[in-house]
Amino acid sequence: MSKYENLVPRFLRYVKTETRSNPESQTTPSTETQIAFAHELAKELTAIGMSDVQYYAKNGFVLATLPANTTKNVRSIGFISHMDTADFSADNVQPQIVENYDGESTITLDAEGKYTLNTTDFPFLKNYQGQTLITTDGSTLLGSDDKSGIAEIMSAMEFLLAHPEIEHGEVRVAFGPDEEIGVGADKFDVNDFNVDFAYTMDGGPVGELQYETFNAAQATIQFLGKNVHPGSAKNTMINALQLAIDFHNQLPGEEVPEKTDGTQGFYHLMGFSGTPEEASMSYIIRDHDRESFENRKKNLLAIQEKMNAAFNQERVVIDMYDQYYNMKEVIEKDLSIIELAKGAMEQLAIEPIIEPVRGGTDGSKISFMGIPTPNIFAGGENMHGRYEFVAVESMEKATDVIVKIIELNANETK
């Protein structure tokens, strides 16, 4: 039996609670279901014995404290996970448990056999031989991103409260909303959290330790046409849809997500709609290098200027804003928190996987707010869809890492 006996039951309970965020909402959190879930988490934090438990309506975060039990002057640590799930069906999640997976067999998710986890499509399934997998039923996502992280943090706190002989400094935990729509950390109050450094438990497979992310921006582009009857359109019509196509075709065709990897940046067309009278396109812009990131944004503006100049009037309007930045700029100033997490993993016989992440986390924003916040694995695979799964053993190892980081930190005075 696992020493975290409530880890799996609480995870199963969490994923059955619908908390999908809504990018169209103007509220924080973006959905009422996240507010309800936050209150349930606050009750649970109180029940396991955490102190200073509070739900902050101003930003949707639940915060709590594990008070220090050492007289040493050690740094305070935060652990953060998000409550919302991604833009995929999340109603009536029915997790399935596959015990002692053999590493080869195809796992049928739905009753009809339409959706399967197999080693042809997902060769990394072989890594889970002998482990217990929690999967979907093929109709929804699972919600391991990031309810695995919440369950792991909650279970680690419960374990430390039950084992006061483990010396530790002050630990703060935070469960927040709307990470999946990129706005969850915008209102995070670092003064309320008040720690020296933190970790988001929001990574993927075992061993991931990430402190280098994309710089990120979003652009919405409006194209203003002039629609007339096509029979008499020569030299008069300005087709907004064609303007949008012309704009897109001036971007570098190889610099898209499907043709890049590693630290290569990209332009990603997220949406395209309209009529000959008016059209709209939305892009996300990503790059690990800050200078290249800024140049990508300048390129969009240069194309806009060129097209407007050709008409001698404004036909292309860009609304562009930065979303988050590469946390490496902050964390590389003091890599001790990376060494701490790396050392914890190594003591647990987990090989650290330190690679740039092609994405971002709440930590990307929080790091620039004043709390360095790298990202640690939570265990999930195939996130954001019906093929998502997590191994029980992965969640147990993530919980071990949290406890070990806290334990090792107690040996390091400020």
mmCIF file of C-alpha atoms in Angstrom:
data_model
loop_
_atom_site.group_PDB
_atom_site.id
_atom_site.type_symbol
_atom_site.label_atom_id
_atom_site.label_comp_id
_atom_site.label_asym_id
_atom_site.label_seq_id
_atom_site.Cartn_x
_atom_site.Cartn_y
_atom_site.Cartn_z
ATOM 1 C CA MET A 1 0.000 0.000 0.000
ATOM 2 C CA SER A 2 1.218 3.497 -0.833
ATOM 3 C CA LYS A 3 2.234 5.750 2.037
ATOM 4 C CA TYR A 4 -0.060 8.305 0.377
ATOM 5 C CA GLU A 5 -3.242 6.313 0.879
ATOM 6 C CA ASN A 6 -5.521 9.195 -0.100
ATOM 7 C CA LEU A 7 -3.610 10.193 -3.231
ATOM 8 C CA VAL A 8 -5.543 8.111 -5.760
ATOM 9 C CA PRO A 9 -9.002 8.475 -4.151
ATOM 10 C CA ARG A 10 -8.679 12.253 -4.039
ATOM 11 C CA PHE A 11 -7.382 12.379 -7.612
ATOM 12 C CA LEU A 12 -10.353 10.335 -8.816
ATOM 13 C CA ARG A 13 -12.676 12.645 -6.914
ATOM 14 C CA TYR A 14 -11.046 15.730 -8.382
ATOM 15 C CA VAL A 15 -11.216 14.620 -12.014
ATOM 16 C CA LYS A 16 -14.921 13.807 -11.687
ATOM 17 C CA THR A 17 -15.494 17.454 -10.776
ATOM 18 C CA GLU A 18 -15.948 19.542 -13.928
ATOM 19 C CA THR A 19 -13.734 22.673 -13.888
ATOM 20 C CA ARG A 20 -13.218 23.592 -17.532
ATOM 21 C CA SER A 21 -12.203 27.224 -18.022
ATOM 22 C CA ASN A 22 -13.910 29.538 -20.518
ATOM 23 C CA PRO A 23 -11.794 31.850 -22.710
ATOM 24 C CA GLU A 24 -14.868 33.971 -23.555
ATOM 25 C CA SER A 25 -15.608 34.806 -19.923
ATOM 26 C CA GLN A 26 -14.792 38.208 -18.442
ATOM 27 C CA THR A 27 -14.827 36.988 -14.830
ATOM 28 C CA THR A 28 -12.133 35.588 -12.546
ATOM 29 C CA PRO A 29 -12.340 32.638 -12.267
ATOM 30 C CA SER A 30 -13.859 32.217 -15.701
ATOM 31 C CA THR A 31 -16.365 29.558 -14.575
ATOM 32 C CA GLU A 32 -18.530 28.995 -11.517
ATOM 33 C CA THR A 33 -17.407 25.362 -11.352
ATOM 34 C CA GLN A 34 -13.875 26.471 -10.534
ATOM 35 C CA ILE A 35 -15.166 28.615 -7.674
ATOM 36 C CA ALA A 36 -17.104 25.659 -6.271
ATOM 37 C CA PHE A 37 -14.046 23.411 -6.595
ATOM 38 C CA ALA A 38 -11.867 26.021 -4.886
ATOM 39 C CA HIS A 39 -14.181 26.051 -1.878
ATOM 40 C CA GLU A 40 -14.064 22.249 -1.713
ATOM 41 C CA LEU A 41 -10.265 22.346 -1.770
ATOM 42 C CA ALA A 42 -10.270 24.955 0.999
ATOM 43 C CA LYS A 43 -12.420 22.656 3.134
ATOM 44 C CA GLU A 44 -10.052 19.765 2.468
ATOM 45 C CA LEU A 45 -6.974 21.825 3.326
ATOM 46 C CA THR A 46 -8.598 22.735 6.625
ATOM 47 C CA ALA A 47 -9.580 19.123 7.273
ATOM 48 C CA ILE A 48 -6.022 17.813 6.861
ATOM 49 C CA GLY A 49 -4.736 20.443 9.285
ATOM 50 C CA MET A 50 -3.294 23.232 7.131
ATOM 51 C CA SER A 51 -3.183 26.758 8.562
ATOM 52 C CA ASP A 52 -4.255 30.145 7.178
ATOM 53 C CA VAL A 53 -6.583 28.524 4.641
ATOM 54 C CA GLN A 54 -8.281 31.162 2.536
ATOM 55 C CA TYR A 55 -10.108 31.548 -0.757
ATOM 56 C CA TYR A 56 -9.379 34.875 -2.426
ATOM 57 C CA ALA A 57 -12.360 36.018 -4.473
ATOM 58 C CA LYS A 58 -10.204 38.749 -6.038
ATOM 59 C CA ASN A 59 -8.176 36.237 -8.024
ATOM 60 C CA GLY A 60 -9.752 32.795 -7.526
ATOM 61 C CA PHE A 61 -6.791 31.285 -5.659
ATOM 62 C CA VAL A 62 -6.948 29.068 -2.585
ATOM 63 C CA LEU A 63 -3.930 29.575 -0.306
ATOM 64 C CA ALA A 64 -2.812 27.668 2.778
ATOM 65 C CA THR A 65 0.233 27.325 5.025
ATOM 66 C CA LEU A 66 2.203 24.474 6.503
ATOM 67 C CA PRO A 67 3.954 26.256 9.395
ATOM 68 C CA ALA A 68 7.655 25.660 9.937
ATOM 69 C CA ASN A 69 8.615 23.144 12.604
ATOM 70 C CA THR A 70 12.308 24.050 12.597
ATOM 71 C CA THR A 71 14.137 26.797 14.443
ATOM 72 C CA LYS A 72 16.601 27.141 11.556
ATOM 73 C CA ASN A 73 16.399 30.190 9.347
ATOM 74 C CA VAL A 74 15.480 28.433 6.088
ATOM 75 C CA ARG A 75 13.827 29.678 2.935
ATOM 76 C CA SER A 76 10.070 29.389 2.555
ATOM 77 C CA ILE A 77 8.750 27.343 -0.375
ATOM 78 C CA GLY A 78 5.541 27.470 -2.390
ATOM 79 C CA PHE A 79 3.844 24.752 -4.424
ATOM 80 C CA ILE A 80 1.270 25.723 -7.036
ATOM 81 C CA SER A 81 -1.185 23.846 -9.283
ATOM 82 C CA HIS A 82 -4.149 24.942 -11.361
ATOM 83 C CA MET A 83 -7.756 23.865 -11.011
ATOM 84 C CA ASP A 84 -9.060 24.293 -14.554
ATOM 85 C CA THR A 85 -8.971 21.813 -17.411
ATOM 86 C CA ALA A 86 -8.352 22.468 -21.081
ATOM 87 C CA ASP A 87 -10.652 23.165 -24.011
ATOM 88 C CA PHE A 88 -11.958 19.620 -24.490
ATOM 89 C CA SER A 89 -15.003 17.772 -23.216
ATOM 90 C CA ALA A 90 -14.806 17.564 -19.415
ATOM 91 C CA ASP A 91 -18.380 16.696 -18.452
ATOM 92 C CA ASN A 92 -18.968 13.412 -16.652
ATOM 93 C CA VAL A 93 -15.339 12.255 -16.584
ATOM 94 C CA GLN A 94 -15.293 8.515 -15.930
ATOM 95 C CA PRO A 95 -11.728 7.437 -15.133
ATOM 96 C CA GLN A 96 -10.744 3.838 -15.765
ATOM 97 C CA ILE A 97 -8.026 1.966 -13.887
ATOM 98 C CA VAL A 98 -5.724 -0.458 -15.681
ATOM 99 C CA GLU A 99 -3.707 -2.408 -13.143
ATOM 100 C CA ASN A 100 -0.335 -4.007 -13.854
ATOM 101 C CA TYR A 101 -0.198 -2.855 -17.478
ATOM 102 C CA ASP A 102 2.002 -5.205 -19.496
ATOM 103 C CA GLY A 103 3.582 -2.488 -21.649
ATOM 104 C CA GLU A 104 2.372 -4.008 -24.902
ATOM 105 C CA SER A 105 -1.390 -4.539 -24.971
ATOM 106 C CA THR A 106 -3.817 -2.124 -26.548
ATOM 107 C CA ILE A 107 -6.027 -0.414 -23.980
ATOM 108 C CA THR A 108 -9.590 0.052 -25.201
ATOM 109 C CA LEU A 109 -11.069 3.228 -23.797
ATOM 110 C CA ASP A 110 -14.695 3.214 -24.952
ATOM 111 C CA ALA A 111 -17.253 0.411 -25.144
ATOM 112 C CA GLU A 112 -17.342 0.538 -28.941
ATOM 113 C CA GLY A 113 -13.568 0.218 -29.267
ATOM 114 C CA LYS A 114 -13.277 3.389 -31.360
ATOM 115 C CA TYR A 115 -10.596 4.943 -29.156
ATOM 116 C CA THR A 116 -7.559 3.053 -27.927
ATOM 117 C CA LEU A 117 -4.209 3.586 -26.291
ATOM 118 C CA ASN A 118 -1.710 1.521 -28.246
ATOM 119 C CA THR A 119 2.052 1.357 -28.576
ATOM 120 C CA THR A 120 1.957 2.203 -32.292
ATOM 121 C CA ASP A 121 0.472 5.644 -31.729
ATOM 122 C CA PHE A 122 1.940 6.066 -28.242
ATOM 123 C CA PRO A 123 5.224 4.121 -28.056
ATOM 124 C CA PHE A 124 6.012 5.584 -24.616
ATOM 125 C CA LEU A 125 3.322 3.287 -23.192
ATOM 126 C CA LYS A 126 6.105 0.717 -23.022
ATOM 127 C CA ASN A 127 7.652 2.792 -20.230
ATOM 128 C CA TYR A 128 4.708 1.911 -17.993
ATOM 129 C CA GLN A 129 5.091 -1.843 -17.874
ATOM 130 C CA GLY A 130 3.920 -3.204 -14.530
ATOM 131 C CA GLN A 131 2.326 0.081 -13.480
ATOM 132 C CA THR A 132 -1.254 1.103 -12.750
ATOM 133 C CA LEU A 133 -2.670 3.517 -15.320
ATOM 134 C CA ILE A 134 -5.655 5.812 -14.941
ATOM 135 C CA THR A 135 -7.240 6.572 -18.319
ATOM 136 C CA THR A 136 -10.381 8.188 -19.726
ATOM 137 C CA ASP A 137 -13.400 6.344 -21.144
ATOM 138 C CA GLY A 138 -12.703 7.934 -24.540
ATOM 139 C CA SER A 139 -15.403 10.596 -24.319
ATOM 140 C CA THR A 140 -13.596 13.233 -22.248
ATOM 141 C CA LEU A 141 -10.177 14.345 -21.171
ATOM 142 C CA LEU A 142 -8.935 13.044 -17.823
ATOM 143 C CA GLY A 143 -7.902 16.240 -16.069
ATOM 144 C CA SER A 144 -4.513 15.015 -14.908
ATOM 145 C CA ASP A 145 -3.432 18.462 -16.089
ATOM 146 C CA ASP A 146 -3.447 19.653 -13.421
ATOM 147 C CA LYS A 147 -5.490 17.738 -10.882
ATOM 148 C CA SER A 148 -2.564 15.354 -10.547
ATOM 149 C CA GLY A 149 -0.591 18.321 -9.268
ATOM 150 C CA ILE A 150 -3.306 19.311 -6.810
ATOM 151 C CA ALA A 151 -3.628 15.740 -5.503
ATOM 152 C CA GLU A 152 0.150 15.467 -5.133
ATOM 153 C CA ILE A 153 0.505 18.738 -3.229
ATOM 154 C CA MET A 154 -2.463 17.933 -0.996
ATOM 155 C CA SER A 155 -1.098 14.447 -0.281
ATOM 156 C CA ALA A 156 2.398 15.760 0.455
ATOM 157 C CA MET A 157 0.989 18.259 2.950
ATOM 158 C CA GLU A 158 -1.128 15.551 4.577
ATOM 159 C CA PHE A 159 1.954 13.327 4.882
ATOM 160 C CA LEU A 160 4.100 16.036 6.457
ATOM 161 C CA LEU A 161 1.358 16.961 8.915
ATOM 162 C CA ALA A 162 1.171 13.303 9.941
ATOM 163 C CA HIS A 163 4.973 13.107 10.282
ATOM 164 C CA PRO A 164 6.140 16.078 12.358
ATOM 165 C CA GLU A 165 9.496 14.351 12.841
ATOM 166 C CA ILE A 166 10.383 15.511 9.303
ATOM 167 C CA GLU A 167 11.980 18.902 9.817
ATOM 168 C CA HIS A 168 10.848 21.657 7.460
ATOM 169 C CA GLY A 169 10.538 25.373 6.995
ATOM 170 C CA GLU A 170 7.339 27.198 6.110
ATOM 171 C CA VAL A 171 5.515 25.854 3.070
ATOM 172 C CA ARG A 172 2.734 27.664 1.232
ATOM 173 C CA VAL A 173 0.392 26.060 -1.286
ATOM 174 C CA ALA A 174 -1.776 27.713 -3.924
ATOM 175 C CA PHE A 175 -4.457 26.269 -6.182
ATOM 176 C CA GLY A 176 -5.524 28.680 -8.907
ATOM 177 C CA PRO A 177 -7.888 29.115 -11.844
ATOM 178 C CA ASP A 178 -7.696 29.614 -15.594
ATOM 179 C CA GLU A 179 -4.151 28.503 -16.367
ATOM 180 C CA GLU A 180 -5.342 26.782 -19.535
ATOM 181 C CA ILE A 181 -6.656 30.050 -20.980
ATOM 182 C CA GLY A 182 -3.490 31.903 -20.033
ATOM 183 C CA VAL A 183 -4.894 34.376 -17.509
ATOM 184 C CA GLY A 184 -4.862 32.472 -14.214
ATOM 185 C CA ALA A 185 -1.721 34.050 -12.801
ATOM 186 C CA ASP A 186 -2.484 37.591 -13.991
ATOM 187 C CA LYS A 187 -4.026 38.528 -10.631
ATOM 188 C CA PHE A 188 -1.849 36.304 -8.447
ATOM 189 C CA ASP A 189 -0.728 38.263 -5.396
ATOM 190 C CA VAL A 190 2.908 37.456 -4.644
ATOM 191 C CA ASN A 191 2.720 39.496 -1.435
ATOM 192 C CA ASP A 192 -0.126 37.316 -0.170
ATOM 193 C CA PHE A 193 1.819 34.181 -1.071
ATOM 194 C CA ASN A 194 5.022 35.561 0.463
ATOM 195 C CA VAL A 195 7.565 32.805 -0.206
ATOM 196 C CA ASP A 196 11.204 32.892 -1.271
ATOM 197 C CA PHE A 197 10.632 30.605 -4.252
ATOM 198 C CA ALA A 198 8.048 28.165 -5.564
ATOM 199 C CA TYR A 199 7.401 25.296 -7.941
ATOM 200 C CA THR A 200 4.421 24.603 -10.152
ATOM 201 C CA MET A 201 3.509 20.908 -10.184
ATOM 202 C CA ASP A 202 2.315 21.023 -13.773
ATOM 203 C CA GLY A 203 4.761 19.038 -15.893
ATOM 204 C CA GLY A 204 4.392 15.762 -17.748
ATOM 205 C CA PRO A 205 6.276 12.472 -17.357
ATOM 206 C CA VAL A 206 8.482 11.556 -14.409
ATOM 207 C CA GLY A 207 11.703 13.542 -14.175
ATOM 208 C CA GLU A 208 10.668 16.733 -15.933
ATOM 209 C CA LEU A 209 12.210 19.817 -14.339
ATOM 210 C CA GLN A 210 11.683 22.936 -16.403
ATOM 211 C CA TYR A 211 12.876 26.477 -16.016
ATOM 212 C CA GLU A 212 13.030 27.613 -19.638
ATOM 213 C CA THR A 213 9.776 28.424 -21.408
ATOM 214 C CA PHE A 214 8.575 30.338 -24.423
ATOM 215 C CA ASN A 215 8.123 34.065 -24.595
ATOM 216 C CA ALA A 216 4.518 34.388 -25.681
ATOM 217 C CA ALA A 217 2.255 36.909 -27.382
ATOM 218 C CA GLN A 218 -1.162 36.855 -28.983
ATOM 219 C CA ALA A 219 -2.346 38.869 -31.965
ATOM 220 C CA THR A 220 -5.838 39.442 -33.321
ATOM 221 C CA ILE A 221 -5.877 40.920 -36.812
ATOM 222 C CA GLN A 222 -8.892 42.566 -38.440
ATOM 223 C CA PHE A 223 -9.080 42.917 -42.220
ATOM 224 C CA LEU A 224 -11.430 45.610 -43.535
ATOM 225 C CA GLY A 225 -12.716 44.964 -47.035
ATOM 226 C CA LYS A 226 -15.042 46.651 -49.488
ATOM 227 C CA ASN A 227 -17.750 44.323 -50.712
ATOM 228 C CA VAL A 228 -19.559 44.980 -53.973
ATOM 229 C CA HIS A 229 -21.421 42.759 -56.390
ATOM 230 C CA PRO A 230 -18.896 40.345 -57.900
ATOM 231 C CA GLY A 231 -20.266 41.031 -61.357
ATOM 232 C CA SER A 232 -18.996 44.590 -61.215
ATOM 233 C CA ALA A 233 -16.159 44.161 -58.776
ATOM 234 C CA LYS A 234 -13.171 44.865 -60.976
ATOM 235 C CA ASN A 235 -10.903 47.547 -59.509
ATOM 236 C CA THR A 236 -13.476 48.207 -56.778
ATOM 237 C CA MET A 237 -13.863 45.169 -54.504
ATOM 238 C CA ILE A 238 -11.421 44.657 -51.679
ATOM 239 C CA ASN A 239 -11.994 41.126 -50.397
ATOM 240 C CA ALA A 240 -11.175 40.960 -46.682
ATOM 241 C CA LEU A 241 -10.762 37.197 -46.878
ATOM 242 C CA GLN A 242 -8.140 37.613 -49.592
ATOM 243 C CA LEU A 243 -6.384 40.259 -47.498
ATOM 244 C CA ALA A 244 -6.154 37.748 -44.668
ATOM 245 C CA ILE A 245 -4.757 35.078 -46.980
ATOM 246 C CA ASP A 246 -2.218 37.544 -48.392
ATOM 247 C CA PHE A 247 -1.162 38.510 -44.876
ATOM 248 C CA HIS A 248 -0.687 34.914 -43.798
ATOM 249 C CA ASN A 249 1.284 34.045 -46.921
ATOM 250 C CA GLN A 250 3.861 36.703 -46.068
ATOM 251 C CA LEU A 251 4.791 34.879 -42.866
ATOM 252 C CA PRO A 252 7.640 32.329 -43.073
ATOM 253 C CA GLY A 253 5.982 29.039 -44.035
ATOM 254 C CA GLU A 254 8.461 26.858 -42.149
ATOM 255 C CA GLU A 255 8.033 28.685 -38.846
ATOM 256 C CA VAL A 256 4.861 26.965 -37.690
ATOM 257 C CA PRO A 257 4.323 24.495 -34.825
ATOM 258 C CA GLU A 258 4.088 21.466 -37.072
ATOM 259 C CA LYS A 259 7.518 22.181 -38.577
ATOM 260 C CA THR A 260 9.498 23.277 -35.507
ATOM 261 C CA ASP A 261 10.830 21.736 -32.316
ATOM 262 C CA GLY A 262 13.356 22.325 -29.540
ATOM 263 C CA THR A 263 13.937 26.038 -29.034
ATOM 264 C CA GLN A 264 12.627 27.021 -32.469
ATOM 265 C CA GLY A 265 9.904 29.639 -32.367
ATOM 266 C CA PHE A 266 6.786 29.911 -34.511
ATOM 267 C CA TYR A 267 3.668 31.744 -35.620
ATOM 268 C CA HIS A 268 0.534 29.680 -35.003
ATOM 269 C CA LEU A 269 -2.705 30.550 -36.790
ATOM 270 C CA MET A 270 -5.397 29.823 -34.217
ATOM 271 C CA GLY A 271 -8.507 31.143 -35.933
ATOM 272 C CA PHE A 272 -9.715 32.493 -39.288
ATOM 273 C CA SER A 273 -13.219 33.706 -40.027
ATOM 274 C CA GLY A 274 -15.079 36.360 -41.925
ATOM 275 C CA THR A 275 -16.712 37.559 -45.109
ATOM 276 C CA PRO A 276 -15.494 39.620 -48.066
ATOM 277 C CA GLU A 277 -16.518 42.704 -46.059
ATOM 278 C CA GLU A 278 -14.589 41.918 -42.880
ATOM 279 C CA ALA A 279 -12.343 39.075 -41.726
ATOM 280 C CA SER A 280 -10.398 38.183 -38.627
ATOM 281 C CA MET A 281 -7.366 36.043 -37.863
ATOM 282 C CA SER A 282 -5.802 35.214 -34.518
ATOM 283 C CA TYR A 283 -2.224 34.103 -33.932
ATOM 284 C CA ILE A 284 -0.055 33.096 -31.033
ATOM 285 C CA ILE A 285 3.628 34.009 -31.334
ATOM 286 C CA ARG A 286 6.225 31.940 -29.494
ATOM 287 C CA ASP A 287 10.011 32.010 -29.149
ATOM 288 C CA HIS A 288 12.489 31.079 -26.419
ATOM 289 C CA ASP A 289 14.899 33.859 -27.397
ATOM 290 C CA ARG A 290 13.682 37.320 -26.360
ATOM 291 C CA GLU A 291 15.266 39.140 -29.319
ATOM 292 C CA SER A 292 13.781 36.684 -31.822
ATOM 293 C CA PHE A 293 10.434 37.005 -30.042
ATOM 294 C CA GLU A 294 10.477 40.786 -30.405
ATOM 295 C CA ASN A 295 11.456 40.443 -34.072
ATOM 296 C CA ARG A 296 8.486 38.163 -34.711
ATOM 297 C CA LYS A 297 6.123 40.803 -33.394
ATOM 298 C CA LYS A 298 7.870 43.476 -35.463
ATOM 299 C CA ASN A 299 7.424 41.290 -38.535
ATOM 300 C CA LEU A 300 3.646 41.237 -38.092
ATOM 301 C CA LEU A 301 3.613 45.015 -37.767
ATOM 302 C CA ALA A 302 5.827 45.394 -40.838
ATOM 303 C CA ILE A 303 3.441 43.298 -42.939
ATOM 304 C CA GLN A 304 0.549 45.408 -41.636
ATOM 305 C CA GLU A 305 2.343 48.634 -42.571
ATOM 306 C CA LYS A 306 3.201 47.320 -46.041
ATOM 307 C CA MET A 307 -0.352 46.229 -46.819
ATOM 308 C CA ASN A 308 -1.914 49.442 -45.542
ATOM 309 C CA ALA A 309 0.579 51.474 -47.562
ATOM 310 C CA ALA A 310 -0.448 49.587 -50.713
ATOM 311 C CA PHE A 311 -4.037 50.813 -50.226
ATOM 312 C CA ASN A 312 -2.999 54.188 -48.820
ATOM 313 C CA GLN A 313 -5.554 53.559 -46.053
ATOM 314 C CA GLU A 314 -5.988 51.344 -43.022
ATOM 315 C CA ARG A 315 -7.212 47.929 -44.121
ATOM 316 C CA VAL A 316 -5.262 45.819 -41.608
ATOM 317 C CA VAL A 317 -5.637 46.431 -37.860
ATOM 318 C CA ILE A 318 -3.555 44.502 -35.320
ATOM 319 C CA ASP A 319 -4.289 44.128 -31.610
ATOM 320 C CA MET A 320 -1.268 42.390 -30.072
ATOM 321 C CA TYR A 321 -0.230 41.840 -26.468
ATOM 322 C CA ASP A 322 2.384 39.853 -24.551
ATOM 323 C CA GLN A 323 1.141 36.867 -22.542
ATOM 324 C CA TYR A 324 4.227 35.713 -20.628
ATOM 325 C CA TYR A 325 8.016 35.579 -20.838
ATOM 326 C CA ASN A 326 10.763 32.990 -20.596
ATOM 327 C CA MET A 327 11.240 32.351 -16.867
ATOM 328 C CA LYS A 328 14.873 31.465 -17.515
ATOM 329 C CA GLU A 329 15.683 35.193 -17.445
ATOM 330 C CA VAL A 330 14.736 35.202 -13.755
ATOM 331 C CA ILE A 331 15.715 31.751 -12.548
ATOM 332 C CA GLU A 332 19.191 31.612 -14.090
ATOM 333 C CA LYS A 333 20.193 34.420 -11.705
ATOM 334 C CA ASP A 334 20.032 31.871 -8.867
ATOM 335 C CA LEU A 335 19.961 28.226 -9.924
ATOM 336 C CA SER A 336 19.962 26.943 -6.348
ATOM 337 C CA ILE A 337 16.258 26.127 -6.565
ATOM 338 C CA ILE A 338 16.909 24.019 -9.653
ATOM 339 C CA GLU A 339 19.754 22.249 -7.876
ATOM 340 C CA LEU A 340 17.469 21.645 -4.895
ATOM 341 C CA ALA A 341 14.803 19.968 -7.037
ATOM 342 C CA LYS A 342 17.429 18.093 -9.024
ATOM 343 C CA GLY A 343 19.041 16.826 -5.834
ATOM 344 C CA ALA A 344 15.678 15.694 -4.476
ATOM 345 C CA MET A 345 15.005 13.686 -7.623
ATOM 346 C CA GLU A 346 18.450 12.116 -7.616
ATOM 347 C CA GLN A 347 18.067 11.036 -3.983
ATOM 348 C CA LEU A 348 14.832 9.342 -5.039
ATOM 349 C CA ALA A 349 16.571 7.592 -7.976
ATOM 350 C CA ILE A 350 14.665 9.749 -10.474
ATOM 351 C CA GLU A 351 16.683 10.989 -13.440
ATOM 352 C CA PRO A 352 16.071 14.734 -13.858
ATOM 353 C CA ILE A 353 15.020 15.757 -17.363
ATOM 354 C CA ILE A 354 15.963 19.412 -17.722
ATOM 355 C CA GLU A 355 14.882 20.668 -21.135
ATOM 356 C CA PRO A 356 13.253 23.827 -22.491
ATOM 357 C CA VAL A 357 9.481 23.451 -22.497
ATOM 358 C CA ARG A 358 7.599 24.383 -25.642
ATOM 359 C CA GLY A 359 4.920 26.175 -23.715
ATOM 360 C CA GLY A 360 4.472 28.086 -20.504
ATOM 361 C CA THR A 361 3.127 27.665 -16.992
ATOM 362 C CA ASP A 362 1.720 29.947 -14.326
ATOM 363 C CA GLY A 363 5.322 30.044 -13.165
ATOM 364 C CA SER A 364 6.271 31.952 -16.312
ATOM 365 C CA LYS A 365 4.285 34.928 -15.039
ATOM 366 C CA ILE A 366 4.848 34.445 -11.317
ATOM 367 C CA SER A 367 8.618 34.354 -11.827
ATOM 368 C CA PHE A 368 8.499 37.849 -13.321
ATOM 369 C CA MET A 369 6.209 38.990 -10.493
ATOM 370 C CA GLY A 370 9.003 38.319 -8.015
ATOM 371 C CA ILE A 371 8.840 34.643 -7.004
ATOM 372 C CA PRO A 372 11.132 32.362 -9.071
ATOM 373 C CA THR A 373 8.874 29.432 -9.985
ATOM 374 C CA PRO A 374 10.167 26.548 -12.134
ATOM 375 C CA ASN A 375 8.012 23.577 -13.094
ATOM 376 C CA ILE A 376 8.124 19.950 -11.896
ATOM 377 C CA PHE A 377 6.500 16.864 -13.365
ATOM 378 C CA ALA A 378 3.001 15.876 -12.255
ATOM 379 C CA GLY A 379 2.973 12.639 -14.260
ATOM 380 C CA GLY A 380 0.341 13.039 -16.968
ATOM 381 C CA GLU A 381 0.699 12.001 -20.596
ATOM 382 C CA ASN A 382 -1.302 12.996 -23.708
ATOM 383 C CA MET A 383 -2.804 15.970 -21.922
ATOM 384 C CA HIS A 384 -5.814 17.941 -23.186
ATOM 385 C CA GLY A 385 -7.658 15.107 -24.886
ATOM 386 C CA ARG A 386 -9.356 11.738 -24.743
ATOM 387 C CA TYR A 387 -6.047 9.831 -24.775
ATOM 388 C CA GLU A 388 -4.813 11.441 -21.561
ATOM 389 C CA PHE A 389 -3.610 9.114 -18.818
ATOM 390 C CA VAL A 390 -1.470 9.103 -15.716
ATOM 391 C CA ALA A 391 0.298 6.322 -13.840
ATOM 392 C CA VAL A 392 -0.335 6.009 -10.129
ATOM 393 C CA GLU A 393 3.384 5.419 -9.668
ATOM 394 C CA SER A 394 4.156 8.734 -11.408
ATOM 395 C CA MET A 395 1.911 10.637 -9.010
ATOM 396 C CA GLU A 396 3.499 8.874 -6.057
ATOM 397 C CA LYS A 397 6.966 9.872 -7.284
ATOM 398 C CA ALA A 398 5.885 13.487 -7.765
ATOM 399 C CA THR A 399 4.557 13.513 -4.198
ATOM 400 C CA ASP A 400 7.868 12.038 -3.010
ATOM 401 C CA VAL A 401 9.717 14.868 -4.778
ATOM 402 C CA ILE A 402 7.628 17.524 -3.019
ATOM 403 C CA VAL A 403 8.345 15.979 0.384
ATOM 404 C CA LYS A 404 12.040 15.519 -0.387
ATOM 405 C CA ILE A 405 12.474 19.120 -1.597
ATOM 406 C CA ILE A 406 10.924 20.369 1.630
ATOM 407 C CA GLU A 407 13.102 18.031 3.685
ATOM 408 C CA LEU A 408 16.343 19.002 1.908
ATOM 409 C CA ASN A 409 15.520 22.685 2.109
ATOM 410 C CA ALA A 410 15.483 22.407 5.909
ATOM 411 C CA ASN A 411 19.219 21.653 5.745
ATOM 412 C CA GLU A 412 19.990 24.899 3.901
ATOM 413 C CA THR A 413 19.923 28.100 5.951
ATOM 414 C CA LYS A 414 19.435 31.470 4.299
#
